[in-house]
mmCIF file of C-alpha atoms and ligand atoms in Angstrom:
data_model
loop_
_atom_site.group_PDB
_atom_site.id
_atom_site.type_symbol
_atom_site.label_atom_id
_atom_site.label_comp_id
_atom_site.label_asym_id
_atom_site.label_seq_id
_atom_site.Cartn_x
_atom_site.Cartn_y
_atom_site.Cartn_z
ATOM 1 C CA UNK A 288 25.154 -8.505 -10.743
ATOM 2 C CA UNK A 289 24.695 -8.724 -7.205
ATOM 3 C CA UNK A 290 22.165 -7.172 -5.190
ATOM 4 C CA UNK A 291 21.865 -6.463 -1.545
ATOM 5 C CA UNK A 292 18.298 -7.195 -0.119
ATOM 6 C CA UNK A 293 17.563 -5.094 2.370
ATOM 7 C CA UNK A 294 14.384 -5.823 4.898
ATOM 8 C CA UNK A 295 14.296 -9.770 3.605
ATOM 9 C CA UNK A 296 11.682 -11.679 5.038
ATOM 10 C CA UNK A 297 11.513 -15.352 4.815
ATOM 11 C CA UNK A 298 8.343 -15.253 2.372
ATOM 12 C CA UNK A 299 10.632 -12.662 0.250
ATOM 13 C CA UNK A 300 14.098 -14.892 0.313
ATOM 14 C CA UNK A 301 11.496 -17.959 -0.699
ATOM 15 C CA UNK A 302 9.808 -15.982 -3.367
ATOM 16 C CA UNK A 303 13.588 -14.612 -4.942
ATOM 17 C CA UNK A 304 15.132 -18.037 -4.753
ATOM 18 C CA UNK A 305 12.381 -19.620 -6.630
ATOM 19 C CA UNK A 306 13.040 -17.539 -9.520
ATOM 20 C CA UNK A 307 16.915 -16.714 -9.370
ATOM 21 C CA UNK A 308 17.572 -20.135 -10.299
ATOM 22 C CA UNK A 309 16.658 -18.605 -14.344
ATOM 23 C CA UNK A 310 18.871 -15.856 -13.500
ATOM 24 C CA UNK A 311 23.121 -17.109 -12.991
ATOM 25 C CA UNK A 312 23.832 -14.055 -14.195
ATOM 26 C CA UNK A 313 22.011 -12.391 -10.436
ATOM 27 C CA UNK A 314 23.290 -13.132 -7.138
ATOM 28 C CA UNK A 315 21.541 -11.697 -3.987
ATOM 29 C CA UNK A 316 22.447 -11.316 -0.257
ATOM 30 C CA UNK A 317 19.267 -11.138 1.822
ATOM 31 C CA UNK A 318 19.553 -9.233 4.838
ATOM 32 C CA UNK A 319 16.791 -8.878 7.589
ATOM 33 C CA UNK A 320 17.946 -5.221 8.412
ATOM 34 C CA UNK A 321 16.069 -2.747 6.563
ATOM 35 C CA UNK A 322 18.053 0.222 5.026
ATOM 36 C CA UNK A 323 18.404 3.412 7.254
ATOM 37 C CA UNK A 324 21.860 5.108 7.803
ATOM 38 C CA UNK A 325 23.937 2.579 9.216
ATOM 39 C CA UNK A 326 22.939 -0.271 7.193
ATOM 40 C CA UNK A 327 23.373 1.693 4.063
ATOM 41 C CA UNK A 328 26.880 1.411 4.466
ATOM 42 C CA UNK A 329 26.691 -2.392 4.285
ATOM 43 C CA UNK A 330 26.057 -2.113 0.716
ATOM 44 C CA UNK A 331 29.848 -1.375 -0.356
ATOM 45 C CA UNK A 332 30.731 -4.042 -3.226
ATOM 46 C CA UNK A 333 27.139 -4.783 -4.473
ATOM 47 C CA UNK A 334 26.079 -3.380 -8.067
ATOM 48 C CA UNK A 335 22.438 -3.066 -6.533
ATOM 49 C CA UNK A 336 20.360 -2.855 -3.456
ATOM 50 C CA UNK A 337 16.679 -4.028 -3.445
ATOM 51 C CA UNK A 338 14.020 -2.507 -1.093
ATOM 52 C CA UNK A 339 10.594 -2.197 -0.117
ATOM 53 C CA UNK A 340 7.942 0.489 1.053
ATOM 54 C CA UNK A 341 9.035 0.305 4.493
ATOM 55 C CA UNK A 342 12.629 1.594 3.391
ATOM 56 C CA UNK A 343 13.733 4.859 3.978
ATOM 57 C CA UNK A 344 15.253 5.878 0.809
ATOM 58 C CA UNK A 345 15.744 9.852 1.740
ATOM 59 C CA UNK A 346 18.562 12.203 0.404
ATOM 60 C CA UNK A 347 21.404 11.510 3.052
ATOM 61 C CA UNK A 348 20.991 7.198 2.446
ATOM 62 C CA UNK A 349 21.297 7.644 -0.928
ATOM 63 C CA UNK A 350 24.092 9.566 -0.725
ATOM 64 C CA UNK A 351 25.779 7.044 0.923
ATOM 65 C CA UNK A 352 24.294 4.524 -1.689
ATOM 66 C CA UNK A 353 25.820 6.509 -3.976
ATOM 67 C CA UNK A 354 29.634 6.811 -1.969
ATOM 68 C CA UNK A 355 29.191 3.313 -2.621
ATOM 69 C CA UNK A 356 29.122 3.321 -6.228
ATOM 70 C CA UNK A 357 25.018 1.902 -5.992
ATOM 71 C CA UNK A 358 23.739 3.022 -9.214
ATOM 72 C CA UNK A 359 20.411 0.763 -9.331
ATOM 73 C CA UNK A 360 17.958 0.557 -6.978
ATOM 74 C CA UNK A 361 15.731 -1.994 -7.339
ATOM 75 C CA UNK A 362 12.065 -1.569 -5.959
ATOM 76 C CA UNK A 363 10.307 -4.340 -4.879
ATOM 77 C CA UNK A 364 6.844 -2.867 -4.836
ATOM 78 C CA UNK A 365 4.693 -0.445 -6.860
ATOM 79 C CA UNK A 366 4.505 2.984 -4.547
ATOM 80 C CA UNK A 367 8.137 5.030 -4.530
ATOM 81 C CA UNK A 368 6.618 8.056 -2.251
ATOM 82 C CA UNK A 369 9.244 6.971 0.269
ATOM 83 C CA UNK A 370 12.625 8.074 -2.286
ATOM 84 C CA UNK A 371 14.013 11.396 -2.589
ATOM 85 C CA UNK A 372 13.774 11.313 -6.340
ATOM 86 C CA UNK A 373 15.728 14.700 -6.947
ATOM 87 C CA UNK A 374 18.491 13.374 -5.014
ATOM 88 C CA UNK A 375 18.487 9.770 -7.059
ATOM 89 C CA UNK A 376 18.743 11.737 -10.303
ATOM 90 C CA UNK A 377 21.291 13.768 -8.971
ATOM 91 C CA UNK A 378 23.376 10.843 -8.074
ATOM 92 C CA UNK A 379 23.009 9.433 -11.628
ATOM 93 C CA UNK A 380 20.712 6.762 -9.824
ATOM 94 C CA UNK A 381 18.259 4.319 -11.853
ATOM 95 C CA UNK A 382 15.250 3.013 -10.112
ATOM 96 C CA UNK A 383 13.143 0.146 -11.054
ATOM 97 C CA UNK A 384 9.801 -0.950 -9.673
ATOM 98 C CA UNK A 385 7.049 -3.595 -10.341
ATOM 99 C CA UNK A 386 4.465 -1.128 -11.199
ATOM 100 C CA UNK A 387 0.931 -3.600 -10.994
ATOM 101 C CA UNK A 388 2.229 -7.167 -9.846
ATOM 102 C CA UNK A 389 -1.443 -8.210 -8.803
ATOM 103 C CA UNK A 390 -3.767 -5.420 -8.576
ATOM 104 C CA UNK A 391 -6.627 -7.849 -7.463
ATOM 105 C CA UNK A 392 -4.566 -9.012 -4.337
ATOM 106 C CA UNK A 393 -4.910 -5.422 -3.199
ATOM 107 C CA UNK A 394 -8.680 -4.723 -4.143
ATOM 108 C CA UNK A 395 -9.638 -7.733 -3.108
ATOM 109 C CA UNK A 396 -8.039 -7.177 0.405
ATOM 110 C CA UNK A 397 -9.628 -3.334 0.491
ATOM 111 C CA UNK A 398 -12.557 -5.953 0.200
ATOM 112 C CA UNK A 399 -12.351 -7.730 2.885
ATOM 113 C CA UNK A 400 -11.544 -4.684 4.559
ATOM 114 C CA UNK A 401 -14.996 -3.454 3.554
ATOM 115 C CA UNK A 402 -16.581 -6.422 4.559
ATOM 116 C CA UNK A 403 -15.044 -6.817 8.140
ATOM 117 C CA UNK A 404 -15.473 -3.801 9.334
ATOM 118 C CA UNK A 405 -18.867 -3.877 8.191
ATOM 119 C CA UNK A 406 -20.234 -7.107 8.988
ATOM 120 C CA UNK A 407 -17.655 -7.645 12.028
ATOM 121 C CA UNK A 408 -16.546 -10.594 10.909
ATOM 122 C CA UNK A 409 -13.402 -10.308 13.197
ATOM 123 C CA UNK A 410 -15.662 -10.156 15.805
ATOM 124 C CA UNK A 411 -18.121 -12.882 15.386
ATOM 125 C CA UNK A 412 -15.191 -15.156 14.914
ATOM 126 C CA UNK A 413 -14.036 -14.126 18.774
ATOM 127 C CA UNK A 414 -17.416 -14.551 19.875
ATOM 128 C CA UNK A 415 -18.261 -17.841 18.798
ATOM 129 C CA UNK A 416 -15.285 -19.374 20.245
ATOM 130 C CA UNK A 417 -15.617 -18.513 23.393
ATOM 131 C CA UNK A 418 -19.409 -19.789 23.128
ATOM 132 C CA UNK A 419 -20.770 -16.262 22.337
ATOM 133 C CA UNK A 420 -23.455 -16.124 19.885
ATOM 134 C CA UNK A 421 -25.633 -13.108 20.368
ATOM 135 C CA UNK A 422 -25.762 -10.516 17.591
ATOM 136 C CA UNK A 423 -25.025 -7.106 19.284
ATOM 137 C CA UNK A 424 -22.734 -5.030 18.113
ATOM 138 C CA UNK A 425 -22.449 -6.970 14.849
ATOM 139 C CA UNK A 426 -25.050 -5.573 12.460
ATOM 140 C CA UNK A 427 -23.969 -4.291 9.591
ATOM 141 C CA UNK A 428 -25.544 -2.797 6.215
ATOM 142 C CA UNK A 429 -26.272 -3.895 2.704
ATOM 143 C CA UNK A 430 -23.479 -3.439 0.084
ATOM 144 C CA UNK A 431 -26.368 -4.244 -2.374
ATOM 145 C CA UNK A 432 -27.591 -1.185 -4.406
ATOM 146 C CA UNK A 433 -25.530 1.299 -2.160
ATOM 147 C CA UNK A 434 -22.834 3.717 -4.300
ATOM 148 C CA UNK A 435 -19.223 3.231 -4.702
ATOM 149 C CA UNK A 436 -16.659 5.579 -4.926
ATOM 150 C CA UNK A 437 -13.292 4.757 -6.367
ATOM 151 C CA UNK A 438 -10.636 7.280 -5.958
ATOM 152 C CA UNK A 439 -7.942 6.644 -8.517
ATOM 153 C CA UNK A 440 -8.946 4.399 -11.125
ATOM 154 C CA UNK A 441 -5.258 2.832 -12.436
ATOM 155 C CA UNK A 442 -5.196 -1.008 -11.796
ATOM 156 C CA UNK A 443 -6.128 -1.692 -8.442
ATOM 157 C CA UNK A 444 -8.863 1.367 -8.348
ATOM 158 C CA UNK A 445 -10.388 -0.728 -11.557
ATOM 159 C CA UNK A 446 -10.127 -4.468 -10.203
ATOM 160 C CA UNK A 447 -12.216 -2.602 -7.115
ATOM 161 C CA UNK A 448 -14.770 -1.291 -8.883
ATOM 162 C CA UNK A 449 -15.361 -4.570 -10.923
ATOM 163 C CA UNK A 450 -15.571 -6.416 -7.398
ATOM 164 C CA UNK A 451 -18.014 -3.637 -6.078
ATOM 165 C CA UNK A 452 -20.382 -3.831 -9.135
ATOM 166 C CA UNK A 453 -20.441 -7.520 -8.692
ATOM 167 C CA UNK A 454 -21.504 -6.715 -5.002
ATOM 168 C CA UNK A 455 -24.755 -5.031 -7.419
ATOM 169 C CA UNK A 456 -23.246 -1.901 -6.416
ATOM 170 C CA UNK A 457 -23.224 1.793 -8.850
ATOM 171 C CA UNK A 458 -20.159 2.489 -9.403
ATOM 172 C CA UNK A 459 -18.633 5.852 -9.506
ATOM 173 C CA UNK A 460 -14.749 6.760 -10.197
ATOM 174 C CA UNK A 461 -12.894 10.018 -9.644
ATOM 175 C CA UNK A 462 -9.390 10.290 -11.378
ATOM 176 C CA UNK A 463 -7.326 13.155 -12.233
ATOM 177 C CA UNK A 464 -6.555 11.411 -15.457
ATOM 178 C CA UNK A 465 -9.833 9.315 -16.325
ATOM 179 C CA UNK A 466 -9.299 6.429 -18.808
ATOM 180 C CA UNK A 467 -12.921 5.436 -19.253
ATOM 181 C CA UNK A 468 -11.799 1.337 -19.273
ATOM 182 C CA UNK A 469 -14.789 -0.056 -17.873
ATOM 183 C CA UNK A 470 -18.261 0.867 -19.147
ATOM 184 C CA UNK A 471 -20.105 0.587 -15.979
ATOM 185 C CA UNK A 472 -17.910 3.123 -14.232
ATOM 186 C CA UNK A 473 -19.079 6.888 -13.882
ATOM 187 C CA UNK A 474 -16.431 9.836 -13.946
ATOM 188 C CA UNK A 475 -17.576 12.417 -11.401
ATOM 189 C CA UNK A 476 -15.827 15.602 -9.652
ATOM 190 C CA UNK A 477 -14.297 14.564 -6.301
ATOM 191 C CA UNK A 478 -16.504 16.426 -4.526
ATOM 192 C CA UNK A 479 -19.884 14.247 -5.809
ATOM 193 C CA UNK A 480 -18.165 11.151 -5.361
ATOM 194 C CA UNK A 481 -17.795 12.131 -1.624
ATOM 195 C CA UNK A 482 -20.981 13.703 -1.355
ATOM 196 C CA UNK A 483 -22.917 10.494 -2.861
ATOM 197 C CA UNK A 484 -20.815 7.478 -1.883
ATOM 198 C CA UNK A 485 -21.790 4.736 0.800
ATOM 199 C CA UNK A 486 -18.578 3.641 0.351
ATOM 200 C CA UNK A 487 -14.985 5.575 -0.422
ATOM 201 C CA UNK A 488 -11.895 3.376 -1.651
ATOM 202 C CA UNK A 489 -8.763 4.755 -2.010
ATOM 203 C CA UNK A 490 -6.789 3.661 -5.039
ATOM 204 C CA UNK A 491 -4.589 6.924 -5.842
ATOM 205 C CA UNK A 492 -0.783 7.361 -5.851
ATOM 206 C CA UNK A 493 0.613 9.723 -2.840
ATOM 207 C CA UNK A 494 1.803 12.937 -4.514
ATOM 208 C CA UNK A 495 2.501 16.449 -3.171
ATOM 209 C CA UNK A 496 -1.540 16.901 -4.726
ATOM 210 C CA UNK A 497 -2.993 13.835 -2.700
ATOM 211 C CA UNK A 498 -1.144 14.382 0.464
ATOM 212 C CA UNK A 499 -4.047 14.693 3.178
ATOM 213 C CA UNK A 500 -6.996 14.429 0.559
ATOM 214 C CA UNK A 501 -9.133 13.018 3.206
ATOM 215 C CA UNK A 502 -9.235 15.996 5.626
ATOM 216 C CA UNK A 503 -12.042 17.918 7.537
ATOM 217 C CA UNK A 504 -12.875 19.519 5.011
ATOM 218 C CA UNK A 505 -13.321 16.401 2.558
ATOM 219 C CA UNK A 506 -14.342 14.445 6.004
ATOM 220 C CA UNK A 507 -17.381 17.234 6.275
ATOM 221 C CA UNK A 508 -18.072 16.616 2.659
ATOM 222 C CA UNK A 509 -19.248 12.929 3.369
ATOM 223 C CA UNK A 510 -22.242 11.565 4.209
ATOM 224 C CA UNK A 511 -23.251 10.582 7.306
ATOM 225 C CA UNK A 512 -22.693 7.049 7.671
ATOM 226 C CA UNK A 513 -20.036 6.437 4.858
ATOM 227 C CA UNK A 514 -17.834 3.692 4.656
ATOM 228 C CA UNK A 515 -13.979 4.661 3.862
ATOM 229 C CA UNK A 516 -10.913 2.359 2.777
ATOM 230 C CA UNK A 517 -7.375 2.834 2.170
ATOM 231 C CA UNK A 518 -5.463 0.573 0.880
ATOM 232 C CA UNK A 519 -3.122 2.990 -1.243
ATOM 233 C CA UNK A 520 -0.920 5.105 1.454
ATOM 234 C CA UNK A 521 -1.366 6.383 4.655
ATOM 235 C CA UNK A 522 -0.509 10.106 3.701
ATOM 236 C CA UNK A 523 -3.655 10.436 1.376
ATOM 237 C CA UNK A 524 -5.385 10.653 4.951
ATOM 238 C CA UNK A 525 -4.967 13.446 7.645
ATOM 239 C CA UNK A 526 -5.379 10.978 10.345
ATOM 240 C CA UNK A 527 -6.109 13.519 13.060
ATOM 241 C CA UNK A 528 -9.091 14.532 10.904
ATOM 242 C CA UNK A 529 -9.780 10.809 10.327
ATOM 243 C CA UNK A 530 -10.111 10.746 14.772
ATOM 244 C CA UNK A 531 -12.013 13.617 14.167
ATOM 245 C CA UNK A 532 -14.530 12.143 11.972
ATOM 246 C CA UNK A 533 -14.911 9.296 13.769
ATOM 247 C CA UNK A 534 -15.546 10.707 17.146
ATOM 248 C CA UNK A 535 -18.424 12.709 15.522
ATOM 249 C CA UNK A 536 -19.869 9.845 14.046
ATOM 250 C CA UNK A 537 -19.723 10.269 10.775
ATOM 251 C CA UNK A 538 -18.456 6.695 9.568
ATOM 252 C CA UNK A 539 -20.110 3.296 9.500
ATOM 253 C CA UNK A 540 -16.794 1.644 9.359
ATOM 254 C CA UNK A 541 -12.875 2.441 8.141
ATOM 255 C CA UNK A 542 -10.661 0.157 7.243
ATOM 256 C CA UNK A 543 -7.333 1.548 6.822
ATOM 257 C CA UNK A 544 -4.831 -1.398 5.309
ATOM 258 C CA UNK A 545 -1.841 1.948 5.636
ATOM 259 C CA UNK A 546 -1.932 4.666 8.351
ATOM 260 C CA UNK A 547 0.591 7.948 8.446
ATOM 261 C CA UNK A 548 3.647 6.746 10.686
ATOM 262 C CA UNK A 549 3.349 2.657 9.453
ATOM 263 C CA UNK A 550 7.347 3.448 8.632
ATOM 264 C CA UNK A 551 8.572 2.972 11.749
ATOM 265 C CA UNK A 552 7.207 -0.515 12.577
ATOM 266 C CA UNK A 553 5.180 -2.072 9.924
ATOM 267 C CA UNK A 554 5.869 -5.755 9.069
ATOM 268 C CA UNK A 555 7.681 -5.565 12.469
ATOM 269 C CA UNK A 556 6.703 -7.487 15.904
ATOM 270 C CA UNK A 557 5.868 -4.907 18.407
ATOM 271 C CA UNK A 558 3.824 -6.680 20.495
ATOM 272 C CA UNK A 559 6.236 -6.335 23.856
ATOM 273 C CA UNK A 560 6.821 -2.897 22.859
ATOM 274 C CA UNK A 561 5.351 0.565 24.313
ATOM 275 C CA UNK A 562 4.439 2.526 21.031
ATOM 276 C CA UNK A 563 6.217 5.899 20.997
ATOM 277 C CA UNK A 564 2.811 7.543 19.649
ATOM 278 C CA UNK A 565 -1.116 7.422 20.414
ATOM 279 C CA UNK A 566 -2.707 8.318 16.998
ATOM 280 C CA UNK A 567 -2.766 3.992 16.381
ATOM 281 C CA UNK A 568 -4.020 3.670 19.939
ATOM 282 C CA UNK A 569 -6.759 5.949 19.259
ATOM 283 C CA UNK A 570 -7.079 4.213 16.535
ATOM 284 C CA UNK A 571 -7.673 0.984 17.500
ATOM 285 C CA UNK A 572 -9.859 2.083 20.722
ATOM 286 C CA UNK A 573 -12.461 2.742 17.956
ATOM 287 C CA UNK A 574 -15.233 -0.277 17.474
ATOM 288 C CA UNK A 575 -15.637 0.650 14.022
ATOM 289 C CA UNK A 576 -12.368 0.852 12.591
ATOM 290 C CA UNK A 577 -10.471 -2.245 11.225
ATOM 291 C CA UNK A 578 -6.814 -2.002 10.619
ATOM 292 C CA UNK A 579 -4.346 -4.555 8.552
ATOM 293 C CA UNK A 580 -0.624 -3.787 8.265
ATOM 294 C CA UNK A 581 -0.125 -2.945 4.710
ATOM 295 C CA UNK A 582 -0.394 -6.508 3.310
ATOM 296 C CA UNK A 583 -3.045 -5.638 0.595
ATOM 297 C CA UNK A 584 -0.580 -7.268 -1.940
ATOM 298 C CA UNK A 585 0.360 -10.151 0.293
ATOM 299 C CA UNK A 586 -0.764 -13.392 -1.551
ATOM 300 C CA UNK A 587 1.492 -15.841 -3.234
ATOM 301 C CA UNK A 588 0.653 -14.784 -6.558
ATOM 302 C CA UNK A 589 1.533 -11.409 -6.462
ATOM 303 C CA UNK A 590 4.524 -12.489 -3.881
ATOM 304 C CA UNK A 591 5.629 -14.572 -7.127
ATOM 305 C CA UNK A 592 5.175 -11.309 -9.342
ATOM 306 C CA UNK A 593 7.137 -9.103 -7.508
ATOM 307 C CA UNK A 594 10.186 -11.816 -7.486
ATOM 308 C CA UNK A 595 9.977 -12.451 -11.214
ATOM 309 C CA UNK A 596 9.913 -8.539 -12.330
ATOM 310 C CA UNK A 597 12.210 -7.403 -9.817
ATOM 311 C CA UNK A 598 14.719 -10.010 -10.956
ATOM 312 C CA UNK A 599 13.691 -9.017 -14.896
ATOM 313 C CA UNK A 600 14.034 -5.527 -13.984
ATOM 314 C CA UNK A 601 17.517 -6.444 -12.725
ATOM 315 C CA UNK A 602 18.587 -8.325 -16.009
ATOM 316 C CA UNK A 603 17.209 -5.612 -18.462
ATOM 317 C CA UNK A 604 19.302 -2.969 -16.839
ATOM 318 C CA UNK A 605 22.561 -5.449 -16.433
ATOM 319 C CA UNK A 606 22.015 -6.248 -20.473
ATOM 320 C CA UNK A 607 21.258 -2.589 -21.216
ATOM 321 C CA UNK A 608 17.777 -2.860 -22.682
ATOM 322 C CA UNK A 609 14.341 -0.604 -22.555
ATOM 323 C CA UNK A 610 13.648 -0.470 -19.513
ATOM 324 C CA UNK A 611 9.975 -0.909 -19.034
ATOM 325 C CA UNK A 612 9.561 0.044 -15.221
ATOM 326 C CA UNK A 613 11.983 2.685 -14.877
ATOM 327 C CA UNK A 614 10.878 5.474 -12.090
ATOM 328 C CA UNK A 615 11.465 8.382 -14.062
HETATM 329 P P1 NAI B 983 -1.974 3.055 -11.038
HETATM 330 O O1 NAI B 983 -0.869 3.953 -11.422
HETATM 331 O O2 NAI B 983 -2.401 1.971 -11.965
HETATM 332 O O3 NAI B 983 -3.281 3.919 -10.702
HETATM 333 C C1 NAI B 983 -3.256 5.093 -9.975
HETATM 334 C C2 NAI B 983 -4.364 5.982 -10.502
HETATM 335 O O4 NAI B 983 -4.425 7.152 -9.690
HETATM 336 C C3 NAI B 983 -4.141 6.426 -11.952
HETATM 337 O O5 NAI B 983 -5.293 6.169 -12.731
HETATM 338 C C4 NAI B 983 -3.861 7.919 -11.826
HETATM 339 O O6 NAI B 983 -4.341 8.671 -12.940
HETATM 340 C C5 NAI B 983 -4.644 8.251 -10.565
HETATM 341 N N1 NAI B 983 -4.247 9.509 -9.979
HETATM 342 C C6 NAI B 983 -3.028 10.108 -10.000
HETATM 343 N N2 NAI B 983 -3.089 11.294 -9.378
HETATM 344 C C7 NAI B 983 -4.361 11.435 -8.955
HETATM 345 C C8 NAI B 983 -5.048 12.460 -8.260
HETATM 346 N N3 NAI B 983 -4.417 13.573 -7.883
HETATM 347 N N4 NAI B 983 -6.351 12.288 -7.992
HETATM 348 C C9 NAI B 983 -6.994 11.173 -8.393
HETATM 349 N N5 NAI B 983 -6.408 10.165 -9.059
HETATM 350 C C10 NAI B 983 -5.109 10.308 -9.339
HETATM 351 O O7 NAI B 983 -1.588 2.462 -9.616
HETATM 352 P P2 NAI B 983 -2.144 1.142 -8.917
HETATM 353 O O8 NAI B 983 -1.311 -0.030 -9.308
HETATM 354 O O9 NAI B 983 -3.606 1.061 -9.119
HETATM 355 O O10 NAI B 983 -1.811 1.448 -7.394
HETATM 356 C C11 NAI B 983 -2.462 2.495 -6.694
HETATM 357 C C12 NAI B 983 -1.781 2.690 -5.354
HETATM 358 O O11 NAI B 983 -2.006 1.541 -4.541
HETATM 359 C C13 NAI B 983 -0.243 2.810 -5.404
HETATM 360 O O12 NAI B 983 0.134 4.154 -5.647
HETATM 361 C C14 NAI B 983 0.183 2.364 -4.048
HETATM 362 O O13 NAI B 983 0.293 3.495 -3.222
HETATM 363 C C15 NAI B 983 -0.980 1.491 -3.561
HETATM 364 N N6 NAI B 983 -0.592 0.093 -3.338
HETATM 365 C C16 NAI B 983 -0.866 -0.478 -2.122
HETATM 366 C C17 NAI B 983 -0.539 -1.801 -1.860
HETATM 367 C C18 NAI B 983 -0.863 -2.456 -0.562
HETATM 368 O O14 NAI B 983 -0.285 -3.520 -0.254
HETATM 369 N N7 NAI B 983 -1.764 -1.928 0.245
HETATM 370 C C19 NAI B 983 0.158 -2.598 -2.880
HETATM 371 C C20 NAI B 983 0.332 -1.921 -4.138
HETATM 372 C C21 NAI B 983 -0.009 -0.615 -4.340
#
């Protein structure tokens, strides 16, 4: 089989070549381009193309894809929000993902979200280097005996709430489908958990039902002083609402790992470029608000994961078995 890697970075082409060596039967072309309409083309003579969140996977790429007799495509992550799933099945088109290659990488990042832009740890660091070592502008509060709320408790929603309750936090969990896995976790309506929460974490898939959750209306529903975290996808937040909030006071801290328009230049350099829009500006002008670029799952364990599924994936498809992580 051989698959066209779209968007490789060198971590990724490290990762894959570790493991292809148990796989003759693969061969892959890494590419540093990621796939948008011109580059799609590049993927005449391959059985497969492999690609990440970033990719834009809408109805006129995979028709090309498809022109190109591309029949698998190959996921290299959990979240598929960004395909045009009607138009895959209409092309005949079999997608594989890694649905939970580390769910602790990402809830223990949403952590460390939590805990910079609470304690300021980003900031302290500064300070102290450049022989700064007064306290203002760095308190923070107790995690200790506050509430928190998990929103979507699948994998990464429950590795969370195991890391808050060993902060001595209550836990509380909203799902739409509640599995009741952990003992010290309490199902509520969405509206208590944003009513009572000191802290919100954002664990659930982005659907047509969780697009812009986190709006005014949820926003007003907070209390005053709340902490909120997303590390899931950008779109369960309307971010305007988000500035909103913020400008009114109502949050502690945010830590937002994904933000609405990441597409366009996450896991990119655009340091020497002028950004076509404000909303990350405004963003960023905001002392309490901490932002990492989508790299909740970045660690070299779930790096490792990701390689040795996607290339598993590849093989159960090529040797027609079950396929266990087929998008449906
Ligand atoms: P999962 O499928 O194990 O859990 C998702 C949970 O959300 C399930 O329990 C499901 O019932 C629940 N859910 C579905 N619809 C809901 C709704 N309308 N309201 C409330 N809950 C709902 O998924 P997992 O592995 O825990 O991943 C969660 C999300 O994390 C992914 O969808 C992805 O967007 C994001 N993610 C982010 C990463 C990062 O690097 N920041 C890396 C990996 C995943």
């Amino acid at each position: 089989m051989k698959i066209l890697f779209y968007g490789a970075k060198k971590y990724d082409e490290q990762s894959f070549r570790w493991h292809l060596k148990e796989y003759p039967e693969i061969s892959i072309k890494f590419i540093e381009a990621n796939i948008y309409e011109e580059t799609a083309a590049l993927s005449r003579g391959y059985d497969a193309i492999c690609a990440f969140v970033n990719a834009d996977l809408s109805a006129n790429i995979l028709k090309t894809l498809h022109e190109n007799n591309i029949s698998l495509l190959l996921m290299r992550c959990a979240g598929y929000n960004n395909i045009d799933l009607r138009a895959a099945r209409e092309y005949g088109m079999t997608i594989l993902r890694v649905p939970g290659y580390s769910p602790e990488a990402v809830a223990e990042h949403a952590m460390a979200l939590v805990l910079t832009a609470n304690r300021h740890t980003h900031k302290a660091y500064i300070k102290c280097r450049e022989n700064n070592f007064a306290l203002n502008g760095l308190m923070g509060v107790n995690l200790y005996g506050k509430t928190a709320g998990i929103v979507g408790t699948g994998k990464i929603g429950q590795a969370m709430a195991k890391i808050c309750r060993g902060f001595g936090m209550r836990v509380i969990g909203y799902d739409a489908y509640p599995n009741f896995a952990l003992d010290f976790l309490e199902y509520v309506p969405l509206q208590e958990l944003l009513q009572t929460s000191d802290l919100i974490s954002l664990h659930c898939p982005l659907t047509d039902e969780t697009h812009h959750m986190i709006n005014a209306t949820s926003i007003h529903q907070m209390k005053d002083g709340v902490m909120l975290v997303n590390t899931s996808r950008g779109g369960l937040i309307k971010t305007e609402d988000l500035i909103d909030g913020i400008r009114e006071r109502k949050f502690f801290a945010v830590g937002l790992d994904v933000y609405e328009e990441e597409t366009d230049f996450v896991y990119e350099d655009m340091s020497e470029e002028i950004m076509p829009r404000s909303t990350m500006a405004r963003l960023l002008s905001f002392p309490n608000v901490t932002i990492t670029s989508h790299q909740g799952f970045f660690t070299q364990e779930a790096l490792s994961a990701i390689a040795s599924t996607t290339l598993e994936n590849a093989r159960a498809y090529l040797n027609k078995e079950t396929l266990q992580n087929e998008v449906k």
